[in-house]
mmCIF file of C-alpha atoms in Angstrom:
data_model
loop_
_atom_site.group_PDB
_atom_site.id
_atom_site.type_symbol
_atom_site.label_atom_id
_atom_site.label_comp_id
_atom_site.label_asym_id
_atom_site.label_seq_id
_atom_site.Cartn_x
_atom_site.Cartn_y
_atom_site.Cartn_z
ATOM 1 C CA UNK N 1 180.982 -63.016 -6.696
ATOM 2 C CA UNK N 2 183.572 -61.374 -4.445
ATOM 3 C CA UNK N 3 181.297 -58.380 -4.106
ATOM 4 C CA UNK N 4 178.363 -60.151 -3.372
ATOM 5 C CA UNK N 5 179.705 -62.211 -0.780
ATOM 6 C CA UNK N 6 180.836 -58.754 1.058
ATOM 7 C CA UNK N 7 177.876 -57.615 1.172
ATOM 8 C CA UNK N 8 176.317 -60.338 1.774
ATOM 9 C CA UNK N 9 178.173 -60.245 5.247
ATOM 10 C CA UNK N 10 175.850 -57.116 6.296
ATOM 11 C CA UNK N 11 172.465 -59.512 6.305
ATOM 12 C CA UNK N 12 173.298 -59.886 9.915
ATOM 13 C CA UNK N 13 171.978 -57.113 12.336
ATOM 14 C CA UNK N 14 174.623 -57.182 14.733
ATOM 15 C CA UNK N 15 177.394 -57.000 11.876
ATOM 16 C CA UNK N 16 175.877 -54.401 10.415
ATOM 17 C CA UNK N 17 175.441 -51.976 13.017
ATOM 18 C CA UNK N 18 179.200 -52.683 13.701
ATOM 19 C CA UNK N 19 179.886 -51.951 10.217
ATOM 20 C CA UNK N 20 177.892 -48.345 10.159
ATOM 21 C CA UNK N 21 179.488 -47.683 13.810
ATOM 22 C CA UNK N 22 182.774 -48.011 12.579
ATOM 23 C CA UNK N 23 182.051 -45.905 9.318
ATOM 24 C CA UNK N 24 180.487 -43.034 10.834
ATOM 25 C CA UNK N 25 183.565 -42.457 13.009
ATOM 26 C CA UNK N 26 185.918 -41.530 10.358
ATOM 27 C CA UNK N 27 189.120 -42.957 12.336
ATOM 28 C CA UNK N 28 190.230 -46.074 14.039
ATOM 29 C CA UNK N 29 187.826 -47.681 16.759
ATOM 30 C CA UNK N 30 188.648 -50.582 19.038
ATOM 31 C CA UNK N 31 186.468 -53.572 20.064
ATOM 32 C CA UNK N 32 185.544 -52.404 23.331
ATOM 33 C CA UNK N 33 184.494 -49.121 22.032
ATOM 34 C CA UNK N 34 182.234 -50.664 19.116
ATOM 35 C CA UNK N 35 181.400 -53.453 21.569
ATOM 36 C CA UNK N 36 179.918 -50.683 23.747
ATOM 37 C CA UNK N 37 178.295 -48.895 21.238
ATOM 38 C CA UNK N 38 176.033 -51.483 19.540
ATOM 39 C CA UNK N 39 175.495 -52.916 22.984
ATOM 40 C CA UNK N 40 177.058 -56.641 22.471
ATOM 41 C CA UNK N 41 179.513 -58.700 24.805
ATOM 42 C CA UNK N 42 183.247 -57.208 23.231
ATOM 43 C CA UNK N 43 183.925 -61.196 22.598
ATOM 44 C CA UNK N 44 180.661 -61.281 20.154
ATOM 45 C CA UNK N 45 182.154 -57.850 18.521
ATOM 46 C CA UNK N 46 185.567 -59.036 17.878
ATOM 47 C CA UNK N 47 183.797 -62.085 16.199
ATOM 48 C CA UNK N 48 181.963 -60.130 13.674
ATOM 49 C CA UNK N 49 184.497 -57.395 13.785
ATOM 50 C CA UNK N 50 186.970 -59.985 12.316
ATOM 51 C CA UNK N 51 184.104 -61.159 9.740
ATOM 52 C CA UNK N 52 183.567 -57.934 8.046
ATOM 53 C CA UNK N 53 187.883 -57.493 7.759
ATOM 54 C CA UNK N 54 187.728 -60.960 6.180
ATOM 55 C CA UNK N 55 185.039 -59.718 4.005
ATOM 56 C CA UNK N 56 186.803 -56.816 2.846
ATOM 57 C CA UNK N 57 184.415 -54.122 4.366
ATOM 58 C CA UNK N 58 186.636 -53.179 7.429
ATOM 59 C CA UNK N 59 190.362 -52.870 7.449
ATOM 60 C CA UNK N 60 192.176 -53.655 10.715
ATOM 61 C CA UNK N 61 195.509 -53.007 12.330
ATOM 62 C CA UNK N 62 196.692 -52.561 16.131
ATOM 63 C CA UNK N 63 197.684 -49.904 18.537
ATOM 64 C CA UNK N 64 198.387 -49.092 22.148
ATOM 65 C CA UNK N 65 194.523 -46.617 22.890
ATOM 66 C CA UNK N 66 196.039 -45.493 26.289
ATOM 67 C CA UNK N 67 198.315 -42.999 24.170
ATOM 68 C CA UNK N 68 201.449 -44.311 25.578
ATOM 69 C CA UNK N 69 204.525 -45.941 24.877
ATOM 70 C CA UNK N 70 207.417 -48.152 26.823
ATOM 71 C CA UNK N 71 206.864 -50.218 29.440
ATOM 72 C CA UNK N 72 203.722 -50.818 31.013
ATOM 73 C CA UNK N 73 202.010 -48.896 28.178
ATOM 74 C CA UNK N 74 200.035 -52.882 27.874
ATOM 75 C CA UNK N 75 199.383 -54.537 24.519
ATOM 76 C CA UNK N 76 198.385 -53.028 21.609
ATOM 77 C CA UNK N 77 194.477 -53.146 20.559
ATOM 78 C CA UNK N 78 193.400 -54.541 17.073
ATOM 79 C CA UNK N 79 191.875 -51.251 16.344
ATOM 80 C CA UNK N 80 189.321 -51.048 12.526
ATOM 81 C CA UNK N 81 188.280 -48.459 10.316
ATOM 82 C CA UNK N 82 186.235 -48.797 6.987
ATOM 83 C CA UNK N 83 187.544 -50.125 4.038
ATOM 84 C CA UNK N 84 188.498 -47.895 1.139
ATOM 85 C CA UNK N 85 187.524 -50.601 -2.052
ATOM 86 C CA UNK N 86 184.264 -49.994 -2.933
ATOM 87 C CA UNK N 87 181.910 -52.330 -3.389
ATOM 88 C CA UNK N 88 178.788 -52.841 -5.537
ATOM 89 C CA UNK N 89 176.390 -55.355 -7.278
ATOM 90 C CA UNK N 90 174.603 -55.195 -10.473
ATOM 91 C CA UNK N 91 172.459 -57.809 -11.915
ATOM 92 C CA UNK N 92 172.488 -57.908 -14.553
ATOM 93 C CA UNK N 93 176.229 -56.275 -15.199
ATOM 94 C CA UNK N 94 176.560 -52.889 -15.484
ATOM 95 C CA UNK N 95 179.840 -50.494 -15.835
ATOM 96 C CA UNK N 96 178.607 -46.841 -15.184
ATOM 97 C CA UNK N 97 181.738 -45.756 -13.908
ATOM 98 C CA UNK N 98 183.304 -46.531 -17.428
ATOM 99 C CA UNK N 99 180.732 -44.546 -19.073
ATOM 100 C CA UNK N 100 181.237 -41.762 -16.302
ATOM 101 C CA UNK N 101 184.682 -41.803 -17.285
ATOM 102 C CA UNK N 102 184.499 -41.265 -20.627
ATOM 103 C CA UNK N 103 181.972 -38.546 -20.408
ATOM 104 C CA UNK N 104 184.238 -37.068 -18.126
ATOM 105 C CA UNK N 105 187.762 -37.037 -20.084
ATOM 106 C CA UNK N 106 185.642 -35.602 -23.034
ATOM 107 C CA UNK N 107 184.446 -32.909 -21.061
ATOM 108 C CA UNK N 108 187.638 -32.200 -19.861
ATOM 109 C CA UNK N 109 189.619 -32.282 -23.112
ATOM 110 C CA UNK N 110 186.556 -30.262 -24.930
ATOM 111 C CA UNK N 111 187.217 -27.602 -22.381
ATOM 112 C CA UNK N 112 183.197 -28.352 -21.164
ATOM 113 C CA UNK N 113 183.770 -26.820 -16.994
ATOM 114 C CA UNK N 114 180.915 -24.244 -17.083
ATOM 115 C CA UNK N 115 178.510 -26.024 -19.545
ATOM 116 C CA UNK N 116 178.860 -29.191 -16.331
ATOM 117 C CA UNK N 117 178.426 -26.872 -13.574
ATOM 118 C CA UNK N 118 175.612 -25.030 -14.695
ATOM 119 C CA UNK N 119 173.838 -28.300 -15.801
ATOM 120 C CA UNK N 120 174.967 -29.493 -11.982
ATOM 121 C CA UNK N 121 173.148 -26.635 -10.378
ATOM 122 C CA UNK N 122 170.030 -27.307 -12.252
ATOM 123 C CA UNK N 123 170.118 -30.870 -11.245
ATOM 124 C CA UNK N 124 170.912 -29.770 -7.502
ATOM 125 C CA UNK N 125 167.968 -27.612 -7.721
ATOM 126 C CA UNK N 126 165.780 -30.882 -9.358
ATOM 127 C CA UNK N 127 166.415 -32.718 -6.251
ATOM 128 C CA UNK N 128 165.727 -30.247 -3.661
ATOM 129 C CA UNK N 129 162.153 -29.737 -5.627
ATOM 130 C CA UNK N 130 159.717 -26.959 -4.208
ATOM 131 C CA UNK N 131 161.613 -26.885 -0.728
ATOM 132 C CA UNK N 132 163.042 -24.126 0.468
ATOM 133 C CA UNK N 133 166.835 -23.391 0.243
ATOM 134 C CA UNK N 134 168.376 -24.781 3.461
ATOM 135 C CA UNK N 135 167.759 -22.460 6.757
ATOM 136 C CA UNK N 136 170.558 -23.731 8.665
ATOM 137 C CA UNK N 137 173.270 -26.492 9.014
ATOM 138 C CA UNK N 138 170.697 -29.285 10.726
ATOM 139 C CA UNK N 139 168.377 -29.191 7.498
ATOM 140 C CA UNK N 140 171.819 -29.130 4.953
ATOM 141 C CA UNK N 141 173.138 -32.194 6.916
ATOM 142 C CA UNK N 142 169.303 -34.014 6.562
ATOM 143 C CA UNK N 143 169.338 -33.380 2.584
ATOM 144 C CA UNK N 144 173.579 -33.790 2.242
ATOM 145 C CA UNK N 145 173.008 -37.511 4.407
ATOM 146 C CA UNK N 146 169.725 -38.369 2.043
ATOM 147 C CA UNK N 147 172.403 -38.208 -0.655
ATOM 148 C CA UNK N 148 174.625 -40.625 0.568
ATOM 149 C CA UNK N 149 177.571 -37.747 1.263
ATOM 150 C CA UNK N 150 177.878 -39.016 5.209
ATOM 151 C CA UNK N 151 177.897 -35.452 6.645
ATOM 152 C CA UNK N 152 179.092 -34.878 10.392
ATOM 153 C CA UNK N 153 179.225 -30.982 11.908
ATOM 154 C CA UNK N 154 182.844 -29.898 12.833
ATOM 155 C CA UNK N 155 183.191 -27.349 15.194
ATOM 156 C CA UNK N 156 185.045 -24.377 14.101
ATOM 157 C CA UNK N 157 189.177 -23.333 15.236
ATOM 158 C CA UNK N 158 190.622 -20.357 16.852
ATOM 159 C CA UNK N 159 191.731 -17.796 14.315
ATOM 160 C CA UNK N 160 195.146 -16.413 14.987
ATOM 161 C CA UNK N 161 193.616 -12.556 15.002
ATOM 162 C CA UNK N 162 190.203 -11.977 14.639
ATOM 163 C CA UNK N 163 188.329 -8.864 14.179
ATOM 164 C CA UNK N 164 189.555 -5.662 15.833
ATOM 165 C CA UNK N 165 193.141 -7.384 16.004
ATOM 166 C CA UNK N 166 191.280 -9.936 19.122
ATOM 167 C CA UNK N 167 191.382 -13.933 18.735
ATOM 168 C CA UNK N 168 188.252 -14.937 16.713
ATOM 169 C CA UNK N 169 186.269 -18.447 16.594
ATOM 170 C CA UNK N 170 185.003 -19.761 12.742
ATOM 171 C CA UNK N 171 181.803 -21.148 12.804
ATOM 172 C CA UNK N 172 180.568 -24.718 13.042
ATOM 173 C CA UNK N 173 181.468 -26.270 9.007
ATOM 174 C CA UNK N 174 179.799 -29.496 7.753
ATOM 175 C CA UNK N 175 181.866 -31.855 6.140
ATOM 176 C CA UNK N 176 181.567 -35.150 4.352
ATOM 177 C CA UNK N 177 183.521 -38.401 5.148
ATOM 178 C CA UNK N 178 181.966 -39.859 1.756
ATOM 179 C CA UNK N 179 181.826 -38.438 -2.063
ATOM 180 C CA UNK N 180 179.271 -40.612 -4.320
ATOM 181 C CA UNK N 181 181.656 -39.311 -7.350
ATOM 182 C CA UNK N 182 184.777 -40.573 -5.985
ATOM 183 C CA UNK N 183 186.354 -42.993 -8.268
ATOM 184 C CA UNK N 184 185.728 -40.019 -10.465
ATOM 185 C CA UNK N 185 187.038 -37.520 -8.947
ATOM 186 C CA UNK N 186 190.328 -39.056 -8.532
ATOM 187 C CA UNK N 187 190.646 -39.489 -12.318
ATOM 188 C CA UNK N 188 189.146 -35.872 -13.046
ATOM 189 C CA UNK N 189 189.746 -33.552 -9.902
ATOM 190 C CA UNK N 190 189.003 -29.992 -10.971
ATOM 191 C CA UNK N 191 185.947 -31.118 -12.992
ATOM 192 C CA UNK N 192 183.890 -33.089 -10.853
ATOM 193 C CA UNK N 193 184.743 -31.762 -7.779
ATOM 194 C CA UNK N 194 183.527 -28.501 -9.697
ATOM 195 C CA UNK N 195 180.543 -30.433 -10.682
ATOM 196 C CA UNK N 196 179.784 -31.373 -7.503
ATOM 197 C CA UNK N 197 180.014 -27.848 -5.548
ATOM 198 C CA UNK N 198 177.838 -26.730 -8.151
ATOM 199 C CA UNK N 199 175.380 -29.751 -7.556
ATOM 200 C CA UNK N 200 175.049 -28.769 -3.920
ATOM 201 C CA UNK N 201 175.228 -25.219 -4.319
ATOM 202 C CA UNK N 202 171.593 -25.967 -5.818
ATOM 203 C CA UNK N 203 170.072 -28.792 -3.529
ATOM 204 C CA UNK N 204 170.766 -26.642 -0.494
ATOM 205 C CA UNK N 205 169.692 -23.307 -2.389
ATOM 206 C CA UNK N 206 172.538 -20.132 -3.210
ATOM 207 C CA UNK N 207 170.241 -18.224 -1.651
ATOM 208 C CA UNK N 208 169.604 -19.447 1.635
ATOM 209 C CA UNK N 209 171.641 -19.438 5.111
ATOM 210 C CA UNK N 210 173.858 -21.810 4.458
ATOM 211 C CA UNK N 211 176.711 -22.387 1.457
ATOM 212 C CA UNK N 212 178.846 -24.873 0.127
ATOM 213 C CA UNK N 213 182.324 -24.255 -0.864
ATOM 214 C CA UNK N 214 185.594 -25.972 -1.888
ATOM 215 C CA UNK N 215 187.944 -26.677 1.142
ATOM 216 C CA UNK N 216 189.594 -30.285 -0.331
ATOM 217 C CA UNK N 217 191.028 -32.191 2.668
ATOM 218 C CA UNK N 218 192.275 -36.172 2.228
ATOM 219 C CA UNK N 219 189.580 -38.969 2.613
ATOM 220 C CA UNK N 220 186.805 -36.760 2.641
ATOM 221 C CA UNK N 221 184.495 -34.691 -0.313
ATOM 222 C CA UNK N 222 186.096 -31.686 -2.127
ATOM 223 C CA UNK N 223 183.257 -29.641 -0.540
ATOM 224 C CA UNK N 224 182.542 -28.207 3.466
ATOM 225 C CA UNK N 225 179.106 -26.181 3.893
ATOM 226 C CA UNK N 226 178.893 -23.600 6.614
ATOM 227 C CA UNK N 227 176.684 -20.904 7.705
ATOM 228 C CA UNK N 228 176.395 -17.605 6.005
ATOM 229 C CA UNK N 229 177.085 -15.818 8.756
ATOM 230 C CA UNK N 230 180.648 -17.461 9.143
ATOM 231 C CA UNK N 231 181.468 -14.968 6.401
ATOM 232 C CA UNK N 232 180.123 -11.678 7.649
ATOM 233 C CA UNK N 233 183.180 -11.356 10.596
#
């Protein structure tokens, strides 16, 4: 019932687009900010704001926003981000994830890494159907967000020394705040984040102008995607 009650917390509108504000920013946001965002008084925010912590969806804490410390630094904000628990609702019950485990620790103990990845890539390529492999980073973020991975485009750093001994400039890389196989992932790292580069290597297409590969990084999926061209400097 707990889980139902959560989510039943989302039927508002306002609550909800809180909720998805908060989630898509990957860090901590403050009232005003969300306030501002979903374009509601900050007093109606904090309201619902509070609702969704209560209901387990949001996690809260506080800190000073300004940046600074000592006195008149002012009050710290109750600041939010998105809870980690997951939540979920099947009527009647269901335990994939059991099942998912199990398949997975018999994979792993039979040794089973390239017979999952190659069955991965086929499925990858399944999805993406007669399309086209992916022509740039816009369409990989359209079919990566239609699969629930929550992409958002990261713009690239300074390399120390880039070509001809000069300071270089990597690429644009897309990476994922969410992984669908998570709870999995944590039990069986190496396999099903294998399983899953292999999965997108063949919805967005090996062969087009964009590729996924492994660049782990906590919080987020196992996997970045980038442009081709990052890799012809």
């Amino acid at each position: 019932m707990e889980d139902i009650e959560a989510i039943a917390a989302l039927q508002d509108p306002v609550r909800r687009r809180l909720y998805e504000y908060v989630a898509a920013q990957g860090r901590e946001v403050g009232r005003n900010e969300a306030a501002e965002a979903v374009g509601v008084a900050r007093t109606l925010a904090a309201h619902h704001l509070d609702r969704l912590t209560e209901a387990g969806l949001l996690d809260s804490g506080s800190r000073r926003l300004t940046g600074r410390s000592g006195p008149g630094a002012g009050r710290p904000a109750k600041v939010y981000t998105r809870a980690r628990a997951e939540r979920s609702v099947s009527l009647p019950a269901r335990d994939y994830r059991t099942a998912a485990e199990l398949l997975a620790e018999a994979a792993e103990e039979a040794g089973l890494d390239a017979g999952l990845r190659a069955a991965a890539r086929r499925r990858g390529e399944a999805l993406r159907g007669p399309a086209a492999p992916c022509g740039d980073l816009e369409e990989a973020m359209r079919a990566l967000a239609a699969r629930g991975y929550e992409p958002h485009l990261e713009e690239g750093e300074e390399d120390a020394e880039g070509p001809g001994g000069k300071a270089g400039t990597d690429g644009p890389v897309v990476r994922m705040r969410n992984c669908p196989f998570h709870a999995v992932a944590e039990r069986f790292p190496p396999l099903v984040c294998g399983m899953n580069l292999a999965l997108l290597e063949g919805l967005l297409g090996a062969d087009g102008r964009v590729r996924a590969r492994m660049d782990a990084r906590p919080g987020e999926c196992c996997v970045v995607v980038e442009s081709s061209k990052n890799n012809e400097r």
